mmCIF file of C-alpha atoms in Angstrom:
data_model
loop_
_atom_site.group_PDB
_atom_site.id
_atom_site.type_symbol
_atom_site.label_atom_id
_atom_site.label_comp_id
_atom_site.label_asym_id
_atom_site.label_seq_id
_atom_site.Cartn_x
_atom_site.Cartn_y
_atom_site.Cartn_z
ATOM 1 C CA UNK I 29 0.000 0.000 0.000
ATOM 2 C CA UNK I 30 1.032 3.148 -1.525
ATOM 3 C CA UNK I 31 1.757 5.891 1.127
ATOM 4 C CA UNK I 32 0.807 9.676 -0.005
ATOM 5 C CA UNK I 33 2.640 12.584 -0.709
ATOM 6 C CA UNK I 34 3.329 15.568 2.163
ATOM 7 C CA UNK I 35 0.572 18.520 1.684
ATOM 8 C CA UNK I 36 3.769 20.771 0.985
ATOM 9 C CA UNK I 37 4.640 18.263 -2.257
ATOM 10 C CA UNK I 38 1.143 18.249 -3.601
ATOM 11 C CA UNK I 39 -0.405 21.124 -5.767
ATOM 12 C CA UNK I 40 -4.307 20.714 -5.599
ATOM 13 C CA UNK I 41 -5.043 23.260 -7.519
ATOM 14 C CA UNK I 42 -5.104 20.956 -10.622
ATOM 15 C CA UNK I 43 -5.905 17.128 -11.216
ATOM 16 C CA UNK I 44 -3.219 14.048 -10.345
ATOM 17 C CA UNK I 45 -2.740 13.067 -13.627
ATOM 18 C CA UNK I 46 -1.517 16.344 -14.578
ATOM 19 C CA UNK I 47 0.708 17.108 -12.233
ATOM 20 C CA UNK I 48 2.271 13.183 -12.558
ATOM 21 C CA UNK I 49 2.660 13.620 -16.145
ATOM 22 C CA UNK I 50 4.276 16.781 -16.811
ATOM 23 C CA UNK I 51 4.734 16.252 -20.183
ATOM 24 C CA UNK I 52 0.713 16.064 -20.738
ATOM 25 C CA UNK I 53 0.406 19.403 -20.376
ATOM 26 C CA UNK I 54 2.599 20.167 -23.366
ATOM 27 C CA UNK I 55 0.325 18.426 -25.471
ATOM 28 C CA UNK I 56 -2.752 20.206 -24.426
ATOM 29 C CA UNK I 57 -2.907 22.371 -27.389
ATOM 30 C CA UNK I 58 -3.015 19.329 -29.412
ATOM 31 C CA UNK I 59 -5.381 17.294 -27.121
ATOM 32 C CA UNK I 60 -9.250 18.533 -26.647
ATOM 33 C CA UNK I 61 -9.036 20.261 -23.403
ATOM 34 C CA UNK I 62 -11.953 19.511 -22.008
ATOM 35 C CA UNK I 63 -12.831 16.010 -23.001
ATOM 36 C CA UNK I 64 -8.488 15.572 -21.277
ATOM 37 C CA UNK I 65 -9.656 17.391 -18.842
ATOM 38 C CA UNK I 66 -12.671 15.363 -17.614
ATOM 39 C CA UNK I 67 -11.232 11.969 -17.848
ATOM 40 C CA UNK I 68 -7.924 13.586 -15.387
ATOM 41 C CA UNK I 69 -10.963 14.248 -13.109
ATOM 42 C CA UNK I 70 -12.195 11.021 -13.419
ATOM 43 C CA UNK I 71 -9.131 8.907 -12.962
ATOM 44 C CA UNK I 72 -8.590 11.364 -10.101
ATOM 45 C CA UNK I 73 -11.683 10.898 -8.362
ATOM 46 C CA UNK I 74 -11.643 7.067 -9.003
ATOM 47 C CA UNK I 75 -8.266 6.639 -7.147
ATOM 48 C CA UNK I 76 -9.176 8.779 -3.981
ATOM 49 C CA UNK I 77 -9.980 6.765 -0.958
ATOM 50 C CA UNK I 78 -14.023 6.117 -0.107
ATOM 51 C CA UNK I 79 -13.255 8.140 2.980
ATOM 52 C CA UNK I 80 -12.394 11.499 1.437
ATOM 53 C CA UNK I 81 -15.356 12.284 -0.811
ATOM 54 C CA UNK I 82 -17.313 14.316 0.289
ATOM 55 C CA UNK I 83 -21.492 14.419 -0.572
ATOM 56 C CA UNK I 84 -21.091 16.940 -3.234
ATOM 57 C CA UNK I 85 -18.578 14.719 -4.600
ATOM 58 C CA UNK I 86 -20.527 11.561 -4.485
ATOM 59 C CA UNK I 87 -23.260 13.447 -5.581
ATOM 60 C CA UNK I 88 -21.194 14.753 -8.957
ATOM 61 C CA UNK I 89 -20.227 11.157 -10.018
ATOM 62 C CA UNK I 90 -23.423 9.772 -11.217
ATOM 63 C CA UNK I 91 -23.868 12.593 -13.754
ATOM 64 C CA UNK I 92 -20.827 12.076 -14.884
ATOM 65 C CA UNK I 93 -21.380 8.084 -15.050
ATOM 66 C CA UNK I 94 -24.747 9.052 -16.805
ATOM 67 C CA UNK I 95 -23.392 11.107 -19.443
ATOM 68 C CA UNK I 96 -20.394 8.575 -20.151
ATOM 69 C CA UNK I 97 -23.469 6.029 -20.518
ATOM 70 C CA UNK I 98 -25.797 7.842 -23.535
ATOM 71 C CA UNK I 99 -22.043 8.339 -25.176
ATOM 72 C CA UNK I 100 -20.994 4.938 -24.971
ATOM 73 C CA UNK I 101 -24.611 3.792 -25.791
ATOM 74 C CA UNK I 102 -24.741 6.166 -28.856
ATOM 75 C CA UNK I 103 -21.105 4.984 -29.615
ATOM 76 C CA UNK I 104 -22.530 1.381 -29.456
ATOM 77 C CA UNK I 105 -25.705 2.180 -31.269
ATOM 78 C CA UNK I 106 -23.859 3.740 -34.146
ATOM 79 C CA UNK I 107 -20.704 0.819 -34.283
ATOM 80 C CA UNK I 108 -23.253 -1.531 -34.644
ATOM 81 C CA UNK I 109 -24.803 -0.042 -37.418
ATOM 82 C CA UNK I 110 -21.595 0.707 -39.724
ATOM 83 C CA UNK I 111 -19.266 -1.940 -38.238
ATOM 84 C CA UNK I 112 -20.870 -5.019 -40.334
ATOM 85 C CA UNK I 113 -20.028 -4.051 -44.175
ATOM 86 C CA UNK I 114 -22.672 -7.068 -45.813
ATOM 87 C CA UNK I 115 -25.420 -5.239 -43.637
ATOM 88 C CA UNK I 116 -24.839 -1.911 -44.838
ATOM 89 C CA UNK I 117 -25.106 -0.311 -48.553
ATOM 90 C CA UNK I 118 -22.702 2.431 -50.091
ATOM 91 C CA UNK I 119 -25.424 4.720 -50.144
ATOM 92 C CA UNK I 120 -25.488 4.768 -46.398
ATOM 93 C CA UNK I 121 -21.777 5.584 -46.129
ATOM 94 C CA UNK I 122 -22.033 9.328 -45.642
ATOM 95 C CA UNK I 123 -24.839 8.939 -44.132
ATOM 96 C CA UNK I 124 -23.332 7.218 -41.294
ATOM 97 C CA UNK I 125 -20.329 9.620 -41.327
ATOM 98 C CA UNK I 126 -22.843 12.226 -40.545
ATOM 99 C CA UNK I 127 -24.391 10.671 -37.390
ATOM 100 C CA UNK I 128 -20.805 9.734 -35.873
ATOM 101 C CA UNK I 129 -19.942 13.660 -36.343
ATOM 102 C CA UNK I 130 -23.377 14.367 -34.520
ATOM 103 C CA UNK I 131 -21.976 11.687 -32.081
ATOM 104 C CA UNK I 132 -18.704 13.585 -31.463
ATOM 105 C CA UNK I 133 -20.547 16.800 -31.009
ATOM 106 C CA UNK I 134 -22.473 15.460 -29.028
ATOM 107 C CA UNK I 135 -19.869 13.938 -26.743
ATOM 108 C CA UNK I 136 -18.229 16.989 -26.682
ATOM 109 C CA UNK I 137 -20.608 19.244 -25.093
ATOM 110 C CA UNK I 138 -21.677 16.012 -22.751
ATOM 111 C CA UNK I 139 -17.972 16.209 -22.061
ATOM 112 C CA UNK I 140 -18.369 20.309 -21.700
ATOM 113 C CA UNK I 141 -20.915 19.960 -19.061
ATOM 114 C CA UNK I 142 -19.179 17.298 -16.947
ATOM 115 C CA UNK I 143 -15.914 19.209 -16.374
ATOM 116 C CA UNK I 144 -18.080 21.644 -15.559
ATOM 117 C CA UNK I 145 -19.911 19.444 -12.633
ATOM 118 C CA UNK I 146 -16.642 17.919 -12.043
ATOM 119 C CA UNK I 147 -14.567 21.726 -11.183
ATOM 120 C CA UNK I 148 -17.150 22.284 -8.527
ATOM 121 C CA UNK I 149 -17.178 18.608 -7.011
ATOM 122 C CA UNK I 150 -13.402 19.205 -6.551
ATOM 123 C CA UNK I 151 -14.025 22.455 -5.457
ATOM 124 C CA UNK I 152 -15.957 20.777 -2.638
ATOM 125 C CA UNK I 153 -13.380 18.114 -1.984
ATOM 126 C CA UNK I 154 -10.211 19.866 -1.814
ATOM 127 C CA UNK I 155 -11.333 21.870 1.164
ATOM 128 C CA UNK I 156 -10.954 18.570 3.158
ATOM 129 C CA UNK I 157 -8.570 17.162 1.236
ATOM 130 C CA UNK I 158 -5.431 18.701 3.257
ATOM 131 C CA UNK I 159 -7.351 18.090 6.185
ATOM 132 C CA UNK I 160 -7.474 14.327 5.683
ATOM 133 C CA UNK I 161 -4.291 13.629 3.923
ATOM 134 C CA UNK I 162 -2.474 14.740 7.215
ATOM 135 C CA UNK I 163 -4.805 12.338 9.206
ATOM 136 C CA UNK I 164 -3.853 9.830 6.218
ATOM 137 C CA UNK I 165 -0.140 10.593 7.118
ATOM 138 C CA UNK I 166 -0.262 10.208 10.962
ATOM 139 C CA UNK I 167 -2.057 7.023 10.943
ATOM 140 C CA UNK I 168 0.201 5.961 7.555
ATOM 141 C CA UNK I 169 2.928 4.788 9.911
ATOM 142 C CA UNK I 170 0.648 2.439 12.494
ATOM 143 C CA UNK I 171 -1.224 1.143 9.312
ATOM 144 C CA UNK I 172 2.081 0.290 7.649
ATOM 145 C CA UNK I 173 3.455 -1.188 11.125
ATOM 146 C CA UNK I 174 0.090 -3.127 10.872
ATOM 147 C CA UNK I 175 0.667 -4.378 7.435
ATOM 148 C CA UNK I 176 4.181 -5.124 7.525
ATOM 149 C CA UNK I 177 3.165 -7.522 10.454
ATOM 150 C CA UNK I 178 0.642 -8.830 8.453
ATOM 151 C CA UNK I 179 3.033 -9.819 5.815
ATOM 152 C CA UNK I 180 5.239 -11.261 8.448
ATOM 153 C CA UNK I 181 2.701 -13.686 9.556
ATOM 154 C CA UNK I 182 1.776 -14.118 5.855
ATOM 155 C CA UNK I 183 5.320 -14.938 5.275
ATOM 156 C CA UNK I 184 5.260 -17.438 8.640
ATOM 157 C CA UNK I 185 1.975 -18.911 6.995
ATOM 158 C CA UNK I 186 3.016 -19.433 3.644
ATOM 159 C CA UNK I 187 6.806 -20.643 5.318
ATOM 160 C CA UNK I 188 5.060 -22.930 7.245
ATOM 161 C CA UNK I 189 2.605 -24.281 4.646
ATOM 162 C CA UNK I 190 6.100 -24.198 2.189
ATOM 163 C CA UNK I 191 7.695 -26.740 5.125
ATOM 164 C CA UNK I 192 4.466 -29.095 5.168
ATOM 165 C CA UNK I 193 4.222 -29.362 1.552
ATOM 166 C CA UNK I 194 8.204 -30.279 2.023
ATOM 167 C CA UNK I 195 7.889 -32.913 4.360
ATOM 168 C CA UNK I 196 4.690 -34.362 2.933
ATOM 169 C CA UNK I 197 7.115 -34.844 -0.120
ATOM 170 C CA UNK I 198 9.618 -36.401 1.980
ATOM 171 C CA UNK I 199 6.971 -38.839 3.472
ATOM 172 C CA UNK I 200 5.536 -39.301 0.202
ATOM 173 C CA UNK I 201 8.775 -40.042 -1.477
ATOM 174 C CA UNK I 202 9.401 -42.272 1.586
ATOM 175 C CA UNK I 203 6.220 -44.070 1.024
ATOM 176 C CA UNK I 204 6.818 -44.671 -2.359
ATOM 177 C CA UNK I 205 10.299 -45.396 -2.516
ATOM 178 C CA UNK I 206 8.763 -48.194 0.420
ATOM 179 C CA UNK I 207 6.322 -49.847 -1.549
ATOM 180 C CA UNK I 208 8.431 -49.866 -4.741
ATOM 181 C CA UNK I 209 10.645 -51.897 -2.178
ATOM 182 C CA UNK I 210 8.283 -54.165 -1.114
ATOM 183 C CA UNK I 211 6.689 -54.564 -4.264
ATOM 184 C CA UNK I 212 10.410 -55.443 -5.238
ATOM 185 C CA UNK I 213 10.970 -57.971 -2.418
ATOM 186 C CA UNK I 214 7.422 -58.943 -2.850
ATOM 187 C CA UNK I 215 7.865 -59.910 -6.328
ATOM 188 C CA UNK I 216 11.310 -61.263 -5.839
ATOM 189 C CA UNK I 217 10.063 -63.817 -2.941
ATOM 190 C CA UNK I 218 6.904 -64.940 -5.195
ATOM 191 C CA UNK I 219 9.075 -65.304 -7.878
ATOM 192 C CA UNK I 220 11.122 -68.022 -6.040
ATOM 193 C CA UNK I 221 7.985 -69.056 -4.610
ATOM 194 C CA UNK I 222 7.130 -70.037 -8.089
ATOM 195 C CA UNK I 223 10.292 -71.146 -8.966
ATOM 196 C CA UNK I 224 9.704 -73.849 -5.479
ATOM 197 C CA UNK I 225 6.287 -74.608 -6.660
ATOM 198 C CA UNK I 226 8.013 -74.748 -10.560
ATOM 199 C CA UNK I 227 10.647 -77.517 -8.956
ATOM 200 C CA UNK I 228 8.346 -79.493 -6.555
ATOM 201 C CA UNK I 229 6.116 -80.333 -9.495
ATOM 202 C CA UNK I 230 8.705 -81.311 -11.541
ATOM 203 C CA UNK I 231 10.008 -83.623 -8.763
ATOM 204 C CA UNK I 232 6.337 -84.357 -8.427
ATOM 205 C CA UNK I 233 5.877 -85.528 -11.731
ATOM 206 C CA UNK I 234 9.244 -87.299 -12.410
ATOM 207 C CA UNK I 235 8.547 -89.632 -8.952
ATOM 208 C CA UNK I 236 4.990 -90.223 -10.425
ATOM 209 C CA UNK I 237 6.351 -91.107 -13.802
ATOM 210 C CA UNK I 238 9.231 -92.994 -12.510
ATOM 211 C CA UNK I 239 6.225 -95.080 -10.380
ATOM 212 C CA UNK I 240 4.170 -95.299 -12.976
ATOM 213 C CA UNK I 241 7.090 -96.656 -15.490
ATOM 214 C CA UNK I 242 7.725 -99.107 -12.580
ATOM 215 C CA UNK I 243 4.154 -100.006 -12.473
ATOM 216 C CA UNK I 244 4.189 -100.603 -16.135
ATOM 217 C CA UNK I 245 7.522 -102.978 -16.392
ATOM 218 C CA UNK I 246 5.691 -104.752 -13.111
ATOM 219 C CA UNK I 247 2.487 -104.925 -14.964
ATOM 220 C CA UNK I 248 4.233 -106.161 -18.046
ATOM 221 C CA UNK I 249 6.751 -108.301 -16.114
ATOM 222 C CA UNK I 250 3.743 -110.101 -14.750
ATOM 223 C CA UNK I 251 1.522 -110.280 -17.526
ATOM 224 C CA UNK I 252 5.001 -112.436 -19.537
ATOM 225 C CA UNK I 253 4.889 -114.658 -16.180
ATOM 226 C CA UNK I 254 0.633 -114.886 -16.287
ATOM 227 C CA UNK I 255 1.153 -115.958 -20.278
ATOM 228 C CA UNK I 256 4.263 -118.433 -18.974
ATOM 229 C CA UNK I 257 1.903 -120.144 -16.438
ATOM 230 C CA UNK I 258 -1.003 -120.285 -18.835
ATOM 231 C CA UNK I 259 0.973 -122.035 -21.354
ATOM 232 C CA UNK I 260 2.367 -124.247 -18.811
ATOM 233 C CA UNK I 261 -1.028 -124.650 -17.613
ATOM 234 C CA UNK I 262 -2.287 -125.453 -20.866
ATOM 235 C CA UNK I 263 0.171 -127.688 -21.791
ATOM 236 C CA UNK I 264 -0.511 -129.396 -18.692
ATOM 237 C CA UNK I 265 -4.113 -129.355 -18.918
ATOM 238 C CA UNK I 266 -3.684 -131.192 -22.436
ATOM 239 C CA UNK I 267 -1.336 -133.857 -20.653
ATOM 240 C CA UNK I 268 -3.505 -134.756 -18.268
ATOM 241 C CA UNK I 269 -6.658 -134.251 -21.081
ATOM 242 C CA UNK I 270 -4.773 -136.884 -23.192
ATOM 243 C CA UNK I 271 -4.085 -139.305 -19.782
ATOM 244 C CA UNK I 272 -7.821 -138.510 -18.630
ATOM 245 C CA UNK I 273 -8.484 -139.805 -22.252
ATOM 246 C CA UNK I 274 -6.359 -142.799 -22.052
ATOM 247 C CA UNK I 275 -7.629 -143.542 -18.682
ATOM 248 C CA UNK I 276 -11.031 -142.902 -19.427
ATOM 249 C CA UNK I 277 -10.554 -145.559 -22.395
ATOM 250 C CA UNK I 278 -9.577 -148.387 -19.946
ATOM 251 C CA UNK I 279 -12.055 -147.269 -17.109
ATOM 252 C CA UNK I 280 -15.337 -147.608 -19.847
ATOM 253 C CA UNK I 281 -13.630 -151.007 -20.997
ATOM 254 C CA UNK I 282 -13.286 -152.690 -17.280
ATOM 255 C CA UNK I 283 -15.889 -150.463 -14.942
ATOM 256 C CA UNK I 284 -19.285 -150.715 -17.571
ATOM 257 C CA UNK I 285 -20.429 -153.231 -15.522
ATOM 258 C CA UNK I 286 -19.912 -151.969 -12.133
ATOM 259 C CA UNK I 287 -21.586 -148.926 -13.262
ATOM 260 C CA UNK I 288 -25.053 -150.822 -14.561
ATOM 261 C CA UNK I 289 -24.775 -152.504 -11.022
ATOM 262 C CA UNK I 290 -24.410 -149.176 -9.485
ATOM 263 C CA UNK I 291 -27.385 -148.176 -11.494
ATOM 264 C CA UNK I 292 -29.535 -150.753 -10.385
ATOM 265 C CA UNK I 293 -28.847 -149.549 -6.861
ATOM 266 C CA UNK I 294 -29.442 -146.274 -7.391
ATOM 267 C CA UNK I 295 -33.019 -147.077 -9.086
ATOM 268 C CA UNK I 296 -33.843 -149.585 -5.917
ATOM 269 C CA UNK I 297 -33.334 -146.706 -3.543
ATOM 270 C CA UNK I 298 -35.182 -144.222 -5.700
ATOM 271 C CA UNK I 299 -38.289 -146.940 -6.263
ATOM 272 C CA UNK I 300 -38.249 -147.002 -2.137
ATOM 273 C CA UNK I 301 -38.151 -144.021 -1.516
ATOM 274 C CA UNK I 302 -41.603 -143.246 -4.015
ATOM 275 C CA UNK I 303 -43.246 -145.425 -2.133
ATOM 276 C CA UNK I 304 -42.263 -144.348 0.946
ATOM 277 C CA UNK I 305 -43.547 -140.931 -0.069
ATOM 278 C CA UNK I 306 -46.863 -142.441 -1.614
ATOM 279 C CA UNK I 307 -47.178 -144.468 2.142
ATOM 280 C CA UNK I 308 -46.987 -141.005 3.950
ATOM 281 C CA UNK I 309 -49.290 -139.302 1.636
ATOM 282 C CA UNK I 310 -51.736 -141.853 2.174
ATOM 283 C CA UNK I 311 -51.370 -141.679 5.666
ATOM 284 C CA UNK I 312 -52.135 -137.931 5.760
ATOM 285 C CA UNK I 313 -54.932 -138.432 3.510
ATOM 286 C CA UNK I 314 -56.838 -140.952 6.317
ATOM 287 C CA UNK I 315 -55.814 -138.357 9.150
ATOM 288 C CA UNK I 316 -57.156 -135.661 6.603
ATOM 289 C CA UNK I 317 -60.467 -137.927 6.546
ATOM 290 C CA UNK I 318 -60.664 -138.313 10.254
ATOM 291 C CA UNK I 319 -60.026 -134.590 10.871
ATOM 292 C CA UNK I 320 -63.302 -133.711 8.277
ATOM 293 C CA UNK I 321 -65.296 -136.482 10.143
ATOM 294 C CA UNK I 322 -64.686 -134.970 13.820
ATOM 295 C CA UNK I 323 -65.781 -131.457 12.218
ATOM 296 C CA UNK I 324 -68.751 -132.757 10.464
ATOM 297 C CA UNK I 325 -69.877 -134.237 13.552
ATOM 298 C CA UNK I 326 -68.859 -131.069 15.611
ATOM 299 C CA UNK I 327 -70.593 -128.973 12.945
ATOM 300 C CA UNK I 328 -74.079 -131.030 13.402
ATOM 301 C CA UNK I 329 -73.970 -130.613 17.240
ATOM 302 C CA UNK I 330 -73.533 -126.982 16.929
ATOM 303 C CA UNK I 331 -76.612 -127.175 15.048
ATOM 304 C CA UNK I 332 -78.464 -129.223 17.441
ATOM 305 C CA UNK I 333 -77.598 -127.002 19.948
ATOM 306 C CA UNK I 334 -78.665 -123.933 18.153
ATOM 307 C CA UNK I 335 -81.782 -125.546 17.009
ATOM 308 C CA UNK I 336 -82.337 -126.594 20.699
ATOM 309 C CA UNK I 337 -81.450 -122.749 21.840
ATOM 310 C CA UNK I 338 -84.226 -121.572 19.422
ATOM 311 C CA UNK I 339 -87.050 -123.543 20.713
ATOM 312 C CA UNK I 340 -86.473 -122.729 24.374
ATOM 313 C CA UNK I 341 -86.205 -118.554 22.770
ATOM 314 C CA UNK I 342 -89.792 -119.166 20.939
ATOM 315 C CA UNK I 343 -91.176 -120.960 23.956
ATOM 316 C CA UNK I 344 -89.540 -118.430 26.093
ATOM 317 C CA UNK I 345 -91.679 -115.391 23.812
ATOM 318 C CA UNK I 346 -94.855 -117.391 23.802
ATOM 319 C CA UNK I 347 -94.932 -117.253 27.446
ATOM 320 C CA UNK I 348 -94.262 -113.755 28.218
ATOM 321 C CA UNK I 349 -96.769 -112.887 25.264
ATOM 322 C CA UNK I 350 -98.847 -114.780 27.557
ATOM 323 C CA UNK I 351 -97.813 -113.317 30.790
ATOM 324 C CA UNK I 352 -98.561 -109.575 29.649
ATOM 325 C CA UNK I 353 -102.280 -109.349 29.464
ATOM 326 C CA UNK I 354 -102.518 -111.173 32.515
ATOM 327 C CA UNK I 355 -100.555 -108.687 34.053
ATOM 328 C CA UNK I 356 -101.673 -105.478 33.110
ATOM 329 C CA UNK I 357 -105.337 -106.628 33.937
#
């Protein structure tokens, strides 16, 4: 923030911007001295502090901003109208010239009038102008004091914030530089991991292969000795086929006749045995006769009985048919 000048360094009697730029007022004759003239009093005004206008001051500026509005509207109005050539015809041409000079006079005496307003709102204002640019300078120094504090604390701040984003770099860095390491170690360790795995399953496979082979020269080992005994067998089965042959020969030429007598025993035991069957069926079938006998006869004094039983019931109703009328008279 800008201190401002001693009241002995500053000539009031005419605008900032003139007495800044000195060589501006050597091209004033070449310059239109009022419209220069209001927009010195406008920059001037603009860059005064809210707390030194005045009400005759703050009353001044809207007529100003008013005027500066219906020129830059007419300016506007008039741009819009000649700017776009494929709108416009070449008959129009000086007929457009004509309205901007009406513009520019225009402007001119809107720029007239506001130097005019603007001479007596500085008028106004410069009265307490010395008065508050000596306040401004006494309380310059605590206000500077302030800021330069301000900045220190900034500076702390921003120092501070500086050192954080440092050391959450670091960390950061740290971090990554960690995990790159771990990934590292990580991928080194399932790497040989694999490799084990890679190794045990080859050792895996060539056992199993190795028992499998075995199994197969076992397998084929015993499948030559199976094919050894069954031709051994078979040979052997024919030898004794070719003895049981011979030997069957002589045993039909001497044993016919033992067998026929072996027959005849076997038919003597079979012919006994029928009939011993045929005696016990006839047997059962005279107990079978008995048994039917004893139930016919047990059946027919069941009936006597019940044919006995139904007598006594009729005689038994007969007489209490009887008994009733002789009782209830």
């Amino acid at each position: 923030m800008s201190t401002v000048p001693s009241q002995e360094t500053l000539d009031y009697s005419r605008p900032q911007t003139w007495r800044n730029l000195p060589q501006q007022q050597k091209r004033g004759k070449k310059v239109n001295y009022y419209e220069c003239r209001s927009l010195s009093n406008a920059s001037a005004v603009m860059r005064m502090p809210p707390s030194t206008y005045n009400e005759a001051a703050i009353a001044a500026i809207p007529v100003k901003l008013s005027y500066d509005t219906e020129a830059v509207d007419a300016v506007s109005t008039t741009s819009n109208v000649c700017v776009n050539p494929m709108l416009a015809a070449r008959d129009t041409k000086k007929e457009g010239e004509e309205e901007d000079q009406k513009l520019i006079d225009a402007v001119c005496k809107a720029s007239l009038v506001e130097y005019n307003q603007r001479e007596q709102a500085f008028k106004l204002y410069e009265s307490e102008a010395s008065q508050r640019a000596f306040e401004h300078q006494t309380t310059s120094a605590t206000l500077q004091l302030a800021i330069n504090e301000a900045e220190q604390r900034k500076y702390a701040a921003m120092q501070t914030v500086i050192d954080s984003k440092i050391r959450a770099k670091e960390m950061s860095d740290k971090a990554r530089d960690a995990t790159s390491l771990y990934q590292q170690k990580n991928s080194e360790r399932l790497n040989k991991q694999t490799e084990l795995e890679a190794i045990k399953l080859r050792d895996a496979q060539k056992a199993e292969l190795l028992t499998v082979q075995k199994r197969k020269e076992e397998a084929m080992q015993k499948r030559t000795e199976a094919e050894q005994k069954a031709r051994e067998a078979m040979e052997k089965a024919e030898a004794m086929r070719r003895e049981a042959f011979h030997a069957a020969s002589k045993v039909r030429l001497y044993s016919r006749k033992q067998i026929e007598n072996q027959l005849s025993v076997e038919e003597t035991q079979r012919e006994r045995e029928r009939q011993r069957k045929l005696d016990e069926i006839e047997k059962n079938k005279d107990l079978a006769h008995e048994r039917k006998e004893v139930a016919a006869q047990k059946a027919l004094d069941a009936q006597r009985r019940a044919e006995e039983l139904h007598i006594k019931a009729e005689q038994a109703r007969v007489g209490l048919k009887a008994f009733a009328p002789t009782h209830s008279a």
